[in-house]
PDB file of C-alpha atoms in Angstrom:
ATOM      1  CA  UNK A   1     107.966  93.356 101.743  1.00 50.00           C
ATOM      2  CA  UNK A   2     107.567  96.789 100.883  1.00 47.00           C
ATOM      3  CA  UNK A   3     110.615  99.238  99.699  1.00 47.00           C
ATOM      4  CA  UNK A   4     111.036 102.526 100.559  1.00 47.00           C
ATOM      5  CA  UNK A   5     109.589 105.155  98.289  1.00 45.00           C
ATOM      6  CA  UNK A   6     113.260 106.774  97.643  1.00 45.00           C
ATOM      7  CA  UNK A   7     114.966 103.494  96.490  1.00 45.00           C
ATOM      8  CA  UNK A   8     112.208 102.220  94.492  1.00 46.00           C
ATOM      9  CA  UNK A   9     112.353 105.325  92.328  1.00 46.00           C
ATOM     10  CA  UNK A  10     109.170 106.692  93.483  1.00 46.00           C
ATOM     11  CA  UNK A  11     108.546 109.740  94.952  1.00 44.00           C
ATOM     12  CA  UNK A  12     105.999 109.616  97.893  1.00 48.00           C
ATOM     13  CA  UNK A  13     102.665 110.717  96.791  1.00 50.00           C
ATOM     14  CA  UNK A  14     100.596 112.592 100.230  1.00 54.00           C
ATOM     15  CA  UNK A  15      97.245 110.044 100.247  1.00 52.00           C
ATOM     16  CA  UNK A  16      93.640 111.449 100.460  1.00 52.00           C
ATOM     17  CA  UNK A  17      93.350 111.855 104.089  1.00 55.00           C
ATOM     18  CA  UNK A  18      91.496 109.328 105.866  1.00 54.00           C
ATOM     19  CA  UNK A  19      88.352 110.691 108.145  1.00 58.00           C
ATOM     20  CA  UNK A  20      87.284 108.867 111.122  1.00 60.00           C
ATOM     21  CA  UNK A  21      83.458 107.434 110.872  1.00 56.00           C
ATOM     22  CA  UNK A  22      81.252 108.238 113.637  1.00 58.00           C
ATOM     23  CA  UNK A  23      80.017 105.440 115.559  1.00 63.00           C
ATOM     24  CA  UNK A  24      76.730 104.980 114.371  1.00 58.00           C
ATOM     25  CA  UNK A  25      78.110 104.705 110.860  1.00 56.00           C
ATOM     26  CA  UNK A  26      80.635 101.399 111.954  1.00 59.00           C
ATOM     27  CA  UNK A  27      77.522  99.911 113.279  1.00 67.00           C
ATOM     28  CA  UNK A  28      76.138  99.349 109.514  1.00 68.00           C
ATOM     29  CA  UNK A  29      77.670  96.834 107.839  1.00 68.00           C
ATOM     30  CA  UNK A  30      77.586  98.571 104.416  1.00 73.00           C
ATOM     31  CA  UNK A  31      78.562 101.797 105.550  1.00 75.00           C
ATOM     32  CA  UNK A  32      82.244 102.517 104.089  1.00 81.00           C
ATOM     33  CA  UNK A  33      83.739 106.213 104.517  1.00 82.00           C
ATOM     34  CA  UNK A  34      79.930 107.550 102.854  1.00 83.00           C
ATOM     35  CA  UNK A  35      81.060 105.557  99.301  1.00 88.00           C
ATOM     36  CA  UNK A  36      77.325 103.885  99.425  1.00 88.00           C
ATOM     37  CA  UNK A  37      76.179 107.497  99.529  1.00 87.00           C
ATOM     38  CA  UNK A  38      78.040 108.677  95.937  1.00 91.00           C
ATOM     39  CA  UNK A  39      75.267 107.952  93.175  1.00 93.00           C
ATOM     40  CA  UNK A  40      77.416 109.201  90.335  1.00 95.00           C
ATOM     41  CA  UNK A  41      79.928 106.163  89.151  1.00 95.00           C
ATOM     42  CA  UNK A  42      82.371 109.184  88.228  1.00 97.00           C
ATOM     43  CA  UNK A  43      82.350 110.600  91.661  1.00 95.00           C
ATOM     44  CA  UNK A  44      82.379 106.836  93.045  1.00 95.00           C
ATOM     45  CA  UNK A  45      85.613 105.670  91.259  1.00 96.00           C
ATOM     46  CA  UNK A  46      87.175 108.858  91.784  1.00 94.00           C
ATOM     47  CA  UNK A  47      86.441 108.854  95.829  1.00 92.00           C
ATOM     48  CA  UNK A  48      87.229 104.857  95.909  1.00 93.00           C
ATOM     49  CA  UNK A  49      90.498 105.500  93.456  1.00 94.00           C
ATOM     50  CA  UNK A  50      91.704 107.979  96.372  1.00 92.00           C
ATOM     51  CA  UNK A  51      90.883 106.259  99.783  1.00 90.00           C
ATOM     52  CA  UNK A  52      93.005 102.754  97.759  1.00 92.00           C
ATOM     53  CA  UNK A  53      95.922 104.945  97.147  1.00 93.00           C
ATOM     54  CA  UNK A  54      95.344 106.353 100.495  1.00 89.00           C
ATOM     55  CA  UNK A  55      95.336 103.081 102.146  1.00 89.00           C
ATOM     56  CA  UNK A  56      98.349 101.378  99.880  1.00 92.00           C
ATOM     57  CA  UNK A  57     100.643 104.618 101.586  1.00 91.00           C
ATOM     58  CA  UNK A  58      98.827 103.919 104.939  1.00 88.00           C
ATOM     59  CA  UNK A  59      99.931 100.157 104.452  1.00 92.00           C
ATOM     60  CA  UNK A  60     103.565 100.801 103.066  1.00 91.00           C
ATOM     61  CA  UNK A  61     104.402 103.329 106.083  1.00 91.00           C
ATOM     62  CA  UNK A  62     103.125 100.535 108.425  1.00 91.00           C
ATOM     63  CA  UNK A  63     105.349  98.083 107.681  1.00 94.00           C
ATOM     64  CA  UNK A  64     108.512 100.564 107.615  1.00 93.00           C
ATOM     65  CA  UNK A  65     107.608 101.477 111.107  1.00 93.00           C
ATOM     66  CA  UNK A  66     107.127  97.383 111.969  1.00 95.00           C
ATOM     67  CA  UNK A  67     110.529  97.121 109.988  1.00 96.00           C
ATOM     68  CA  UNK A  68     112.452  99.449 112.377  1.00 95.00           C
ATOM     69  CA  UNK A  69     110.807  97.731 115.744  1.00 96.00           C
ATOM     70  CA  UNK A  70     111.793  95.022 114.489  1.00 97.00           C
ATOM     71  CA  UNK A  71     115.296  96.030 114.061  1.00 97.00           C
ATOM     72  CA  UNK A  72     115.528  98.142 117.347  1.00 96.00           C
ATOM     73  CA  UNK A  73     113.741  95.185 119.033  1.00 97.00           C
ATOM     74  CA  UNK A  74     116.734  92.814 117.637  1.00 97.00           C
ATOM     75  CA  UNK A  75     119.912  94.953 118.018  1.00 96.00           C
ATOM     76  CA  UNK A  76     122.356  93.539 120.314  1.00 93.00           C
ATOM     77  CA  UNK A  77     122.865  96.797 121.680  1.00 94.00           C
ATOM     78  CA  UNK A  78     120.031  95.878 123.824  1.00 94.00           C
ATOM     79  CA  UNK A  79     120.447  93.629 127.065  1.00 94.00           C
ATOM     80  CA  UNK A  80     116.651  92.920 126.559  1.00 95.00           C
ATOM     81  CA  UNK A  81     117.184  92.342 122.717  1.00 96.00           C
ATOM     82  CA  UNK A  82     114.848  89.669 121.135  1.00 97.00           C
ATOM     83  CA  UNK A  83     115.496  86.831 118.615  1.00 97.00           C
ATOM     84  CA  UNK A  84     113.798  86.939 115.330  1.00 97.00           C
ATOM     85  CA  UNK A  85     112.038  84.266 116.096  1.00 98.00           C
ATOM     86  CA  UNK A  86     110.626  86.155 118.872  1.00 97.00           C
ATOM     87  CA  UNK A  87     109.616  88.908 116.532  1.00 98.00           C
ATOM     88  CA  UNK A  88     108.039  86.718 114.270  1.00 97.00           C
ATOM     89  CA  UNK A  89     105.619  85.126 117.451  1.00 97.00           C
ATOM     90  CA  UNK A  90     104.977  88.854 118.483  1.00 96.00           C
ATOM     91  CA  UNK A  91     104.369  90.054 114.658  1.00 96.00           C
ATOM     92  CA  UNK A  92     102.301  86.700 113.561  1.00 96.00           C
ATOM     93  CA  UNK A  93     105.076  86.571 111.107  1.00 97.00           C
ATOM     94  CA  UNK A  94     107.015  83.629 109.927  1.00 97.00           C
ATOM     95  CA  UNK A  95     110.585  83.791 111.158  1.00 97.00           C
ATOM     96  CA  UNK A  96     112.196  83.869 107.699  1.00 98.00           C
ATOM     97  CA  UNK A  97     109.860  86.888 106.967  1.00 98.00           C
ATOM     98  CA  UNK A  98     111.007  88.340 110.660  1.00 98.00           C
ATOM     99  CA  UNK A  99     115.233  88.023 109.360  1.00 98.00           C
ATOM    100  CA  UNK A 100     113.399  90.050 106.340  1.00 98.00           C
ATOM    101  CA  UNK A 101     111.280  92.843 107.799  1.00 97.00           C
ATOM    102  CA  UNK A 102     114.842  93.158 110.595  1.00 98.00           C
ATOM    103  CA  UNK A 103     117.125  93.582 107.385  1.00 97.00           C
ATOM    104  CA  UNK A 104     114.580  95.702 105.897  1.00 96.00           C
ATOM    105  CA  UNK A 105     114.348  97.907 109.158  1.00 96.00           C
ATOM    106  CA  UNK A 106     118.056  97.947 109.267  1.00 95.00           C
ATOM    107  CA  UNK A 107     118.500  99.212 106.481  1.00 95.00           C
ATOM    108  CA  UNK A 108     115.783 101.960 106.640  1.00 94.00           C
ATOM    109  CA  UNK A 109     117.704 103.204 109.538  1.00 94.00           C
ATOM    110  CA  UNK A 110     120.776 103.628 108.103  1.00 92.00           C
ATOM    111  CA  UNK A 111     119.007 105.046 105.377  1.00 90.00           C
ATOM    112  CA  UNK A 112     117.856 107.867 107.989  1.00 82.00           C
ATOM    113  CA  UNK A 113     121.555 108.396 109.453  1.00 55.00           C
ATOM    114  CA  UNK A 114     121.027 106.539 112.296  1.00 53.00           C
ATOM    115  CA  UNK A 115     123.256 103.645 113.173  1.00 46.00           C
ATOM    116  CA  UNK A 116     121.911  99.948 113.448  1.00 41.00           C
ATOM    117  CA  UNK A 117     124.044  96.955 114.428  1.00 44.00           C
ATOM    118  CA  UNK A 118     124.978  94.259 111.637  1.00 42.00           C
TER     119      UNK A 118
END
């Protein structure tokens, strides 16, 4: 499970930005956001080094926003509320992972000043 930036001591680096391909470039198998084009290995680590990092923070902001629908999808609050092992069918999660990622949501929102439900 991923931690937030803040508590892990880390301040949030802003990733390469990530271009779209055009269509005709998804349709080849080796194409890869032009990295088969880069002949220079300096170029090529430098351009793969950034779209890794760039993916990692794509990855680790994911699963904060999964870990706050989770929570919001579990507060009691809700008449419509879900179980965690509902979460976990809807998330292809196990449900102990599920009571994880809602903990983990919970406490990102409280982290943001908004209340969750214990």
């Amino acid at each position: 499970m991923a931690e937030p930036a803040e508590r892990s001591g880390q301040r949030r680096l802003r990733p390469a930005p990530l271009v779209f391909e055009p269509a005709e470039a998804t349709a080849d198998p080796e194409h890869f956001f032009d990295l088969e084009s880069i002949e220079d290995p300096k170029e090529l680590l430098s351009r793969a080094t950034e779209l890794t990092l760039a993916f990692r923070a794509a990855t680790d902001r994911a699963i904060e926003f999964q870990a706050v629908a989770a929570a919001q999808l579990t507060d009691p609050k809700r008449f419509d509320r879900l179980t965690a092992a509902d979460v976990a069918e809807r998330a292809a999660w196990t449900e102990d992972y599920a009571r994880k990622m809602i903990e983990f949501g919970r406490d990102l929102i409280r982290t943001n000043g908004r209340p969750a439900e214990d």
